[in-house]
Amino acid sequence: MSDGPGSGGGSSDGGGGSGDDGGFGFETRAIHVGQDPDPATGAVVTPVYLTSTYAQEAVGKHKGYEYSRSGNPTRTALERCLASLEGAAHGLAFASGLAAEDAVLRLLSLGDGVVLSTDAYGGTYRLISKVHTSLSHTAVDLTDASAPWPVGVKMVWVETPTNPRLAVVDIAAVAARCRAVGALCVVDNTFATPYLQQPLALGAHVVVHSSTKYLGGHSDVVGGFLAVADDGLAEQLRFLQNAVGGVPGPLDCYLVLRGVKTLAVRMDRHCSNAAEVAAMLRAHPGVEEVFYPDASEVAARQMRGFGGMVSFTVRGGEAVARDVAARTRVFTLAESLGAVESLIEH
Ligand code: PLP
């Protein structure tokens, strides 16, 4: 496939904003944005700045970095690169996907209502229902455009395709509805990645990632990321990132940044491999139902490929399903997704 959609934009925020995209396509930006050769040494690869603090010339006089919870050059490189790929003015990296989600939920106040997909990732549901207990939450089938939302809802949490049933939600439609009722539209783009789907261009306010998955791509790092277009929202999230402190270390940032360089080629291959696995499963007599979003008209409109995740049910129920998950060769029985090796889980 050629360079992807969305040329990015917006001004740099001195932290993780894009704005230095130079009109280049997706693959080029994945390799270069935020990653100029190191000015001190000429190193072509962004150094891992393993430092917690930075010398100051005089009180309050420094080169833009004071303390690594507030900012670290390796993290800045990652934030700029991923912001560019999401077409965002601002990017913020976190220690995990859930740490990123936690920061987003802290934008809300006591009693505010959140709508989330009935088929949202279980950890997201746990975070909202068991940790952010001062918020009220309602699970809604967001694939149904006419499903009612509670009056006064402040945030709608979209996941598309969903984990695990790969249901597709029309981002543009939900985002338009959010704007009409004054709610923030948050999209978890972990399953699609910015290579396949760009929620900000479809009207979303915040994009969330578990960069543990496709962005890192090699099962060797846990991380999270937020992309935002709005300056005020970015400022609030940047405050929370520093004030709460759920930040990634520089080596983790380096690993995600290295993974992102090959995101486009990996996603192309994930998509073609998954299509073959889905076709094989659909033809298999032991398989009851296959979930892969290739027949979705909405997916065809808002995604450039259908992703690398396939789920299925088997004839014979849970015992058979557990047996299948335990007996694969090559596929490893393990949690997570989005890396170069294939995994299966029940
Ligand atoms: N969002 C989705 C769709 C996920 O699948 C996951 C983890 O599996 C997360 C968020 C949470 O990310 P992390 O495990 O990096 O905290």
mmCIF file of C-alpha atoms and ligand atoms in Angstrom:
data_model
loop_
_atom_site.group_PDB
_atom_site.id
_atom_site.type_symbol
_atom_site.label_atom_id
_atom_site.label_comp_id
_atom_site.label_asym_id
_atom_site.label_seq_id
_atom_site.Cartn_x
_atom_site.Cartn_y
_atom_site.Cartn_z
ATOM 1 C CA MET A 1 0.000 0.000 0.000
ATOM 2 C CA SER A 2 1.106 3.576 -0.521
ATOM 3 C CA ASP A 3 1.644 6.247 2.124
ATOM 4 C CA GLY A 4 -1.351 6.498 4.408
ATOM 5 C CA PRO A 5 -4.047 9.082 4.942
ATOM 6 C CA GLY A 6 -3.763 12.132 7.145
ATOM 7 C CA SER A 7 -0.806 14.454 6.821
ATOM 8 C CA GLY A 8 -0.976 15.569 10.440
ATOM 9 C CA GLY A 9 -0.898 19.186 11.420
ATOM 10 C CA GLY A 10 -1.163 21.691 14.188
ATOM 11 C CA SER A 11 1.557 23.492 16.045
ATOM 12 C CA SER A 12 4.232 22.037 18.249
ATOM 13 C CA ASP A 13 3.459 22.312 21.959
ATOM 14 C CA GLY A 14 7.107 22.101 22.977
ATOM 15 C CA GLY A 15 6.369 18.589 24.224
ATOM 16 C CA GLY A 16 4.885 15.872 22.124
ATOM 17 C CA GLY A 17 3.121 17.810 19.412
ATOM 18 C CA SER A 18 3.543 17.185 15.715
ATOM 19 C CA GLY A 19 3.706 20.117 13.332
ATOM 20 C CA ASP A 20 6.971 19.044 11.732
ATOM 21 C CA ASP A 21 5.463 16.637 9.208
ATOM 22 C CA GLY A 22 6.869 18.374 6.134
ATOM 23 C CA GLY A 23 4.043 17.023 3.973
ATOM 24 C CA PHE A 24 5.514 13.509 3.973
ATOM 25 C CA GLY A 25 3.485 10.311 3.836
ATOM 26 C CA PHE A 26 2.790 7.883 6.672
ATOM 27 C CA GLU A 27 5.782 5.552 6.260
ATOM 28 C CA THR A 28 8.254 8.415 5.970
ATOM 29 C CA ARG A 29 6.815 10.187 9.003
ATOM 30 C CA ALA A 30 6.957 6.946 11.032
ATOM 31 C CA ILE A 31 10.705 6.846 10.460
ATOM 32 C CA HIS A 32 11.587 10.541 10.632
ATOM 33 C CA VAL A 33 9.181 12.729 12.618
ATOM 34 C CA GLY A 34 10.729 13.665 15.962
ATOM 35 C CA GLN A 35 13.807 11.665 14.978
ATOM 36 C CA ASP A 36 16.292 14.065 13.410
ATOM 37 C CA PRO A 37 19.915 12.971 13.874
ATOM 38 C CA ASP A 38 21.054 13.781 17.412
ATOM 39 C CA PRO A 39 22.449 17.353 17.287
ATOM 40 C CA ALA A 40 25.194 16.592 19.839
ATOM 41 C CA THR A 41 26.689 13.520 18.137
ATOM 42 C CA GLY A 42 25.006 12.978 14.783
ATOM 43 C CA ALA A 43 23.578 9.628 16.007
ATOM 44 C CA VAL A 44 21.028 8.564 13.395
ATOM 45 C CA VAL A 45 18.928 6.669 15.904
ATOM 46 C CA THR A 46 17.216 8.620 18.698
ATOM 47 C CA PRO A 47 19.329 8.061 21.841
ATOM 48 C CA VAL A 48 17.838 6.517 24.963
ATOM 49 C CA TYR A 49 18.205 9.401 27.393
ATOM 50 C CA LEU A 50 18.591 7.407 30.592
ATOM 51 C CA THR A 51 18.528 10.386 32.898
ATOM 52 C CA SER A 52 16.080 11.493 35.542
ATOM 53 C CA THR A 53 17.282 15.094 35.688
ATOM 54 C CA TYR A 54 19.032 17.820 33.664
ATOM 55 C CA ALA A 55 21.745 20.347 34.570
ATOM 56 C CA GLN A 56 20.544 23.957 34.707
ATOM 57 C CA GLU A 57 22.808 26.862 33.758
ATOM 58 C CA ALA A 58 21.127 29.092 36.308
ATOM 59 C CA VAL A 59 17.990 28.807 38.406
ATOM 60 C CA GLY A 60 15.140 28.160 35.963
ATOM 61 C CA LYS A 61 17.461 28.349 32.920
ATOM 62 C CA HIS A 62 17.582 25.024 31.060
ATOM 63 C CA LYS A 63 17.372 23.480 27.591
ATOM 64 C CA GLY A 64 13.680 22.566 27.820
ATOM 65 C CA TYR A 65 14.021 19.595 30.169
ATOM 66 C CA GLU A 66 14.073 19.764 33.980
ATOM 67 C CA TYR A 67 13.006 16.355 35.292
ATOM 68 C CA SER A 68 12.094 13.187 33.382
ATOM 69 C CA ARG A 69 8.580 12.798 34.780
ATOM 70 C CA SER A 70 7.780 16.157 33.148
ATOM 71 C CA GLY A 71 9.721 15.471 29.950
ATOM 72 C CA ASN A 72 12.478 13.324 28.469
ATOM 73 C CA PRO A 73 13.949 13.707 24.951
ATOM 74 C CA THR A 74 13.347 10.050 23.998
ATOM 75 C CA ARG A 75 9.724 10.440 25.084
ATOM 76 C CA THR A 76 9.398 13.686 23.131
ATOM 77 C CA ALA A 77 10.606 11.889 19.989
ATOM 78 C CA LEU A 78 7.977 9.169 20.452
ATOM 79 C CA GLU A 79 5.213 11.658 21.244
ATOM 80 C CA ARG A 80 5.979 13.766 18.165
ATOM 81 C CA CYS A 81 6.141 10.740 15.893
ATOM 82 C CA LEU A 82 2.897 9.149 17.085
ATOM 83 C CA ALA A 83 1.071 12.507 17.106
ATOM 84 C CA SER A 84 2.061 12.940 13.478
ATOM 85 C CA LEU A 85 0.829 9.467 12.551
ATOM 86 C CA GLU A 86 -2.561 10.155 14.188
ATOM 87 C CA GLY A 87 -2.797 13.563 12.467
ATOM 88 C CA ALA A 88 -2.798 15.150 15.940
ATOM 89 C CA ALA A 89 -1.407 18.447 17.158
ATOM 90 C CA HIS A 90 -0.434 16.848 20.468
ATOM 91 C CA GLY A 91 0.733 13.443 21.678
ATOM 92 C CA LEU A 92 1.302 12.132 25.187
ATOM 93 C CA ALA A 93 2.999 8.857 26.088
ATOM 94 C CA PHE A 94 2.105 6.838 29.194
ATOM 95 C CA ALA A 95 3.412 3.797 31.062
ATOM 96 C CA SER A 96 0.549 1.593 29.806
ATOM 97 C CA GLY A 97 -2.670 1.816 27.851
ATOM 98 C CA LEU A 98 -4.608 1.850 31.106
ATOM 99 C CA ALA A 99 -2.465 4.703 32.516
ATOM 100 C CA ALA A 100 -3.366 6.692 29.385
ATOM 101 C CA GLU A 101 -7.063 5.817 29.833
ATOM 102 C CA ASP A 102 -6.899 6.852 33.494
ATOM 103 C CA ALA A 103 -5.645 10.314 32.508
ATOM 104 C CA VAL A 104 -8.560 10.725 30.074
ATOM 105 C CA LEU A 105 -11.124 9.727 32.712
ATOM 106 C CA ARG A 106 -9.614 12.269 35.139
ATOM 107 C CA LEU A 107 -10.841 15.001 32.767
ATOM 108 C CA LEU A 108 -14.308 14.309 34.185
ATOM 109 C CA SER A 109 -15.825 15.498 37.479
ATOM 110 C CA LEU A 110 -17.825 13.858 40.243
ATOM 111 C CA GLY A 111 -21.078 12.350 38.936
ATOM 112 C CA ASP A 112 -20.316 12.867 35.227
ATOM 113 C CA GLY A 113 -21.698 10.183 32.927
ATOM 114 C CA VAL A 114 -19.640 7.961 30.615
ATOM 115 C CA VAL A 115 -21.073 5.799 27.853
ATOM 116 C CA LEU A 116 -18.923 2.883 26.762
ATOM 117 C CA SER A 117 -19.340 0.128 24.196
ATOM 118 C CA THR A 118 -21.040 -3.034 25.448
ATOM 119 C CA ASP A 119 -18.073 -4.910 23.975
ATOM 120 C CA ALA A 120 -15.259 -2.693 25.320
ATOM 121 C CA TYR A 121 -11.944 -4.178 26.499
ATOM 122 C CA GLY A 122 -12.511 -5.654 29.988
ATOM 123 C CA GLY A 123 -9.703 -3.604 31.549
ATOM 124 C CA THR A 124 -11.367 -0.387 30.368
ATOM 125 C CA TYR A 125 -14.650 -1.483 31.895
ATOM 126 C CA ARG A 126 -12.869 -2.396 35.160
ATOM 127 C CA LEU A 127 -11.101 0.999 35.270
ATOM 128 C CA ILE A 128 -14.360 2.889 34.778
ATOM 129 C CA SER A 129 -16.569 0.731 37.006
ATOM 130 C CA LYS A 130 -14.162 -0.168 39.824
ATOM 131 C CA VAL A 131 -11.649 2.717 40.013
ATOM 132 C CA HIS A 132 -13.472 5.800 38.700
ATOM 133 C CA THR A 133 -16.434 5.033 40.918
ATOM 134 C CA SER A 134 -17.356 8.718 41.266
ATOM 135 C CA LEU A 135 -18.436 8.649 37.607
ATOM 136 C CA SER A 136 -21.646 7.047 36.406
ATOM 137 C CA HIS A 137 -21.313 4.662 33.483
ATOM 138 C CA THR A 138 -23.694 3.084 30.995
ATOM 139 C CA ALA A 139 -22.850 0.330 28.532
ATOM 140 C CA VAL A 140 -24.447 1.003 25.130
ATOM 141 C CA ASP A 141 -24.260 -0.897 21.848
ATOM 142 C CA LEU A 142 -22.488 1.837 19.901
ATOM 143 C CA THR A 143 -22.825 -0.116 16.651
ATOM 144 C CA ASP A 144 -26.517 0.854 16.848
ATOM 145 C CA ALA A 145 -26.693 4.519 15.799
ATOM 146 C CA SER A 146 -30.176 4.908 17.288
ATOM 147 C CA ALA A 147 -29.404 3.372 20.718
ATOM 148 C CA PRO A 148 -30.305 6.011 23.342
ATOM 149 C CA TRP A 149 -27.597 7.642 25.489
ATOM 150 C CA PRO A 150 -28.309 8.927 29.010
ATOM 151 C CA VAL A 151 -29.155 12.640 29.126
ATOM 152 C CA GLY A 152 -26.176 14.853 29.973
ATOM 153 C CA VAL A 153 -23.506 12.274 29.091
ATOM 154 C CA LYS A 154 -20.029 13.867 29.253
ATOM 155 C CA MET A 155 -17.856 11.234 27.544
ATOM 156 C CA VAL A 156 -18.466 8.477 24.997
ATOM 157 C CA TRP A 157 -15.800 5.765 24.923
ATOM 158 C CA VAL A 158 -15.624 4.078 21.533
ATOM 159 C CA GLU A 159 -13.609 1.024 20.705
ATOM 160 C CA THR A 160 -13.546 -0.052 17.075
ATOM 161 C CA PRO A 161 -13.014 -2.765 16.087
ATOM 162 C CA THR A 162 -13.933 -4.005 19.567
ATOM 163 C CA ASN A 163 -11.985 -6.440 21.697
ATOM 164 C CA PRO A 164 -12.882 -9.309 21.361
ATOM 165 C CA ARG A 165 -15.847 -9.476 18.974
ATOM 166 C CA LEU A 166 -14.440 -7.083 16.341
ATOM 167 C CA ALA A 167 -17.666 -5.109 16.074
ATOM 168 C CA VAL A 168 -17.300 -1.893 14.081
ATOM 169 C CA VAL A 169 -18.587 1.470 15.320
ATOM 170 C CA ASP A 170 -19.160 4.400 12.937
ATOM 171 C CA ILE A 171 -16.727 6.931 14.425
ATOM 172 C CA ALA A 172 -17.917 9.921 12.372
ATOM 173 C CA ALA A 173 -21.545 9.303 13.397
ATOM 174 C CA VAL A 174 -20.746 8.905 17.112
ATOM 175 C CA ALA A 175 -18.391 11.923 17.066
ATOM 176 C CA ALA A 176 -21.071 14.095 15.436
ATOM 177 C CA ARG A 177 -23.599 12.984 18.055
ATOM 178 C CA CYS A 178 -21.075 13.713 20.829
ATOM 179 C CA ARG A 179 -20.504 17.229 19.508
ATOM 180 C CA ALA A 180 -24.265 17.803 19.360
ATOM 181 C CA VAL A 181 -24.729 16.865 23.045
ATOM 182 C CA GLY A 182 -21.460 18.392 24.317
ATOM 183 C CA ALA A 183 -19.723 15.100 25.143
ATOM 184 C CA LEU A 184 -16.088 14.188 24.536
ATOM 185 C CA CYS A 185 -15.645 11.425 21.961
ATOM 186 C CA VAL A 186 -12.766 9.114 22.925
ATOM 187 C CA VAL A 187 -11.677 6.377 20.511
ATOM 188 C CA ASP A 188 -9.484 3.449 21.493
ATOM 189 C CA ASN A 189 -7.546 2.921 18.258
ATOM 190 C CA THR A 190 -5.423 0.034 19.542
ATOM 191 C CA PHE A 191 -6.897 -2.617 17.222
ATOM 192 C CA ALA A 192 -6.750 -0.500 14.063
ATOM 193 C CA THR A 193 -3.628 1.659 14.606
ATOM 194 C CA PRO A 194 -3.274 5.028 12.829
ATOM 195 C CA TYR A 195 -2.178 3.183 9.701
ATOM 196 C CA LEU A 196 -5.651 1.691 9.222
ATOM 197 C CA GLN A 197 -7.887 4.309 10.885
ATOM 198 C CA GLN A 198 -7.556 7.937 11.979
ATOM 199 C CA PRO A 199 -10.305 8.882 14.461
ATOM 200 C CA LEU A 200 -9.368 12.575 14.881
ATOM 201 C CA ALA A 201 -9.988 13.159 11.170
ATOM 202 C CA LEU A 202 -13.430 11.594 11.704
ATOM 203 C CA GLY A 203 -14.271 14.045 14.497
ATOM 204 C CA ALA A 204 -13.077 12.292 17.679
ATOM 205 C CA HIS A 205 -11.602 14.448 20.469
ATOM 206 C CA VAL A 206 -9.111 11.975 21.953
ATOM 207 C CA VAL A 207 -7.431 8.850 20.563
ATOM 208 C CA VAL A 208 -6.207 6.225 23.040
ATOM 209 C CA HIS A 209 -3.674 3.458 22.413
ATOM 210 C CA SER A 210 -2.242 0.532 24.194
ATOM 211 C CA SER A 211 1.149 0.865 22.469
ATOM 212 C CA THR A 212 1.921 -2.524 24.012
ATOM 213 C CA LYS A 213 0.177 -3.939 20.930
ATOM 214 C CA TYR A 214 0.746 -3.068 17.242
ATOM 215 C CA LEU A 215 2.651 0.173 17.844
ATOM 216 C CA GLY A 216 5.394 -1.592 19.820
ATOM 217 C CA GLY A 217 4.765 -4.683 17.734
ATOM 218 C CA HIS A 218 7.274 -7.095 19.311
ATOM 219 C CA SER A 219 5.794 -8.125 22.710
ATOM 220 C CA ASP A 220 8.737 -6.523 24.527
ATOM 221 C CA VAL A 221 7.217 -3.356 26.031
ATOM 222 C CA VAL A 222 4.088 -2.098 27.814
ATOM 223 C CA GLY A 223 2.987 1.427 26.927
ATOM 224 C CA GLY A 224 0.109 3.802 26.280
ATOM 225 C CA PHE A 225 -0.507 6.885 24.180
ATOM 226 C CA LEU A 226 -3.003 9.735 23.739
ATOM 227 C CA ALA A 227 -3.426 11.879 20.616
ATOM 228 C CA VAL A 228 -5.415 15.134 20.781
ATOM 229 C CA ALA A 229 -6.174 17.952 18.367
ATOM 230 C CA ASP A 230 -7.416 20.567 20.824
ATOM 231 C CA ASP A 231 -4.801 22.726 22.603
ATOM 232 C CA GLY A 232 -6.826 23.151 25.816
ATOM 233 C CA LEU A 233 -7.515 19.429 26.125
ATOM 234 C CA ALA A 234 -3.838 18.691 25.506
ATOM 235 C CA GLU A 235 -2.856 21.142 28.237
ATOM 236 C CA GLN A 236 -5.145 19.429 30.753
ATOM 237 C CA LEU A 237 -3.826 15.995 29.795
ATOM 238 C CA ARG A 238 -0.196 17.194 29.901
ATOM 239 C CA PHE A 239 -0.881 18.491 33.434
ATOM 240 C CA LEU A 240 -2.305 15.087 34.449
ATOM 241 C CA GLN A 241 0.570 13.202 32.799
ATOM 242 C CA ASN A 242 3.045 15.096 34.989
ATOM 243 C CA ALA A 243 0.916 15.508 38.109
ATOM 244 C CA VAL A 244 -0.145 11.841 38.325
ATOM 245 C CA GLY A 245 3.104 10.574 36.845
ATOM 246 C CA GLY A 246 2.078 7.498 34.833
ATOM 247 C CA VAL A 247 4.917 8.079 32.371
ATOM 248 C CA PRO A 248 6.975 5.543 30.389
ATOM 249 C CA GLY A 249 10.721 5.192 30.906
ATOM 250 C CA PRO A 250 13.070 6.217 28.084
ATOM 251 C CA LEU A 251 13.948 2.628 27.103
ATOM 252 C CA ASP A 252 10.233 1.825 26.747
ATOM 253 C CA CYS A 253 9.816 4.933 24.560
ATOM 254 C CA TYR A 254 12.749 3.837 22.421
ATOM 255 C CA LEU A 255 11.255 0.356 21.928
ATOM 256 C CA VAL A 256 7.869 1.739 20.835
ATOM 257 C CA LEU A 257 9.577 4.254 18.532
ATOM 258 C CA ARG A 258 11.600 1.454 16.934
ATOM 259 C CA GLY A 259 8.468 -0.653 16.507
ATOM 260 C CA VAL A 260 6.586 2.194 14.847
ATOM 261 C CA LYS A 261 9.190 2.446 12.071
ATOM 262 C CA THR A 262 7.845 -0.825 10.593
ATOM 263 C CA LEU A 263 4.177 -0.312 11.503
ATOM 264 C CA ALA A 264 2.966 0.147 7.919
ATOM 265 C CA VAL A 265 4.591 -2.979 6.508
ATOM 266 C CA ARG A 266 3.584 -5.035 9.528
ATOM 267 C CA MET A 267 -0.048 -3.896 9.289
ATOM 268 C CA ASP A 268 -0.237 -4.732 5.585
ATOM 269 C CA ARG A 269 0.980 -8.250 6.355
ATOM 270 C CA HIS A 270 -1.237 -8.595 9.458
ATOM 271 C CA CYS A 271 -4.257 -7.720 7.287
ATOM 272 C CA SER A 272 -3.467 -10.219 4.536
ATOM 273 C CA ASN A 273 -2.556 -12.971 7.022
ATOM 274 C CA ALA A 274 -5.730 -12.416 9.064
ATOM 275 C CA ALA A 275 -7.886 -12.503 5.911
ATOM 276 C CA GLU A 276 -6.452 -15.958 5.129
ATOM 277 C CA VAL A 277 -6.981 -17.189 8.693
ATOM 278 C CA ALA A 278 -10.582 -15.899 8.621
ATOM 279 C CA ALA A 279 -11.207 -17.659 5.269
ATOM 280 C CA MET A 280 -9.748 -20.915 6.610
ATOM 281 C CA LEU A 281 -11.904 -20.727 9.753
ATOM 282 C CA ARG A 282 -15.064 -19.906 7.768
ATOM 283 C CA ALA A 283 -14.529 -23.053 5.724
ATOM 284 C CA HIS A 284 -13.804 -25.252 8.768
ATOM 285 C CA PRO A 285 -16.616 -27.634 9.827
ATOM 286 C CA GLY A 286 -15.744 -27.304 13.537
ATOM 287 C CA VAL A 287 -16.144 -23.532 13.532
ATOM 288 C CA GLU A 288 -19.507 -22.002 14.412
ATOM 289 C CA GLU A 289 -19.008 -18.278 13.801
ATOM 290 C CA VAL A 290 -16.099 -16.118 12.654
ATOM 291 C CA PHE A 291 -15.723 -12.462 13.659
ATOM 292 C CA TYR A 292 -13.661 -10.451 11.190
ATOM 293 C CA PRO A 293 -14.857 -7.008 10.034
ATOM 294 C CA ASP A 294 -14.309 -7.536 6.283
ATOM 295 C CA ALA A 295 -18.047 -7.487 5.522
ATOM 296 C CA SER A 296 -18.703 -4.249 7.386
ATOM 297 C CA GLU A 297 -19.654 -1.313 5.164
ATOM 298 C CA VAL A 298 -18.619 1.094 7.946
ATOM 299 C CA ALA A 299 -15.213 -0.594 8.258
ATOM 300 C CA ALA A 300 -14.710 -0.339 4.500
ATOM 301 C CA ARG A 301 -15.440 3.389 4.765
ATOM 302 C CA GLN A 302 -13.353 4.285 7.816
ATOM 303 C CA MET A 303 -10.503 1.744 7.658
ATOM 304 C CA ARG A 304 -7.943 1.061 4.955
ATOM 305 C CA GLY A 305 -7.683 -2.611 5.976
ATOM 306 C CA PHE A 306 -9.503 -4.872 8.419
ATOM 307 C CA GLY A 307 -6.661 -5.555 10.853
ATOM 308 C CA GLY A 308 -4.857 -8.584 12.172
ATOM 309 C CA MET A 309 -7.336 -9.840 14.785
ATOM 310 C CA VAL A 310 -9.788 -12.676 14.171
ATOM 311 C CA SER A 311 -12.099 -14.237 16.744
ATOM 312 C CA PHE A 312 -14.306 -17.286 16.383
ATOM 313 C CA THR A 313 -16.591 -19.650 18.251
ATOM 314 C CA VAL A 314 -16.425 -23.426 17.864
ATOM 315 C CA ARG A 315 -19.061 -26.105 17.749
ATOM 316 C CA GLY A 316 -19.144 -27.995 21.061
ATOM 317 C CA GLY A 317 -18.927 -25.067 23.469
ATOM 318 C CA GLU A 318 -16.397 -23.984 26.042
ATOM 319 C CA ALA A 319 -14.589 -27.299 26.569
ATOM 320 C CA VAL A 320 -13.814 -27.545 22.864
ATOM 321 C CA ALA A 321 -12.778 -23.886 22.743
ATOM 322 C CA ARG A 322 -10.345 -24.392 25.631
ATOM 323 C CA ASP A 323 -8.965 -27.483 23.928
ATOM 324 C CA VAL A 324 -8.380 -25.597 20.650
ATOM 325 C CA ALA A 325 -6.608 -22.764 22.503
ATOM 326 C CA ALA A 326 -4.311 -25.227 24.267
ATOM 327 C CA ARG A 327 -3.424 -27.345 21.223
ATOM 328 C CA THR A 328 -2.207 -24.929 18.575
ATOM 329 C CA ARG A 329 1.333 -25.170 17.231
ATOM 330 C CA VAL A 330 3.181 -21.975 16.229
ATOM 331 C CA PHE A 331 0.375 -19.880 17.805
ATOM 332 C CA THR A 332 1.238 -19.363 21.490
ATOM 333 C CA LEU A 333 -1.493 -19.479 24.134
ATOM 334 C CA ALA A 334 -0.950 -16.041 25.701
ATOM 335 C CA GLU A 335 -2.663 -12.724 26.382
ATOM 336 C CA SER A 336 -2.071 -9.633 24.243
ATOM 337 C CA LEU A 337 -1.958 -9.077 20.480
ATOM 338 C CA GLY A 338 -0.360 -7.062 17.730
ATOM 339 C CA ALA A 339 3.191 -8.404 17.731
ATOM 340 C CA VAL A 340 5.090 -10.380 15.113
ATOM 341 C CA GLU A 341 4.340 -13.799 16.619
ATOM 342 C CA SER A 342 0.803 -15.188 16.536
ATOM 343 C CA LEU A 343 -1.123 -15.660 19.772
ATOM 344 C CA ILE A 344 -4.378 -17.381 20.658
ATOM 345 C CA GLU A 345 -6.479 -16.948 23.784
ATOM 346 C CA HIS A 346 -9.839 -18.042 25.135
HETATM 347 N N1 PLP B 1 -7.266 -1.071 24.979
HETATM 348 C C1 PLP B 1 -7.341 -2.257 24.353
HETATM 349 C C2 PLP B 1 -8.237 -2.403 23.157
HETATM 350 C C3 PLP B 1 -6.615 -3.353 24.802
HETATM 351 O O1 PLP B 1 -6.712 -4.543 24.167
HETATM 352 C C4 PLP B 1 -5.797 -3.195 25.958
HETATM 353 C C5 PLP B 1 -5.004 -4.326 26.497
HETATM 354 O O2 PLP B 1 -5.183 -5.466 26.109
HETATM 355 C C6 PLP B 1 -5.747 -1.942 26.592
HETATM 356 C C7 PLP B 1 -6.486 -0.906 26.070
HETATM 357 C C8 PLP B 1 -4.930 -1.719 27.835
HETATM 358 O O3 PLP B 1 -3.585 -1.519 27.500
HETATM 359 P P1 PLP B 1 -2.354 -1.936 28.436
HETATM 360 O O4 PLP B 1 -2.413 -3.417 28.619
HETATM 361 O O5 PLP B 1 -1.154 -1.463 27.672
HETATM 362 O O6 PLP B 1 -2.531 -1.202 29.736
#
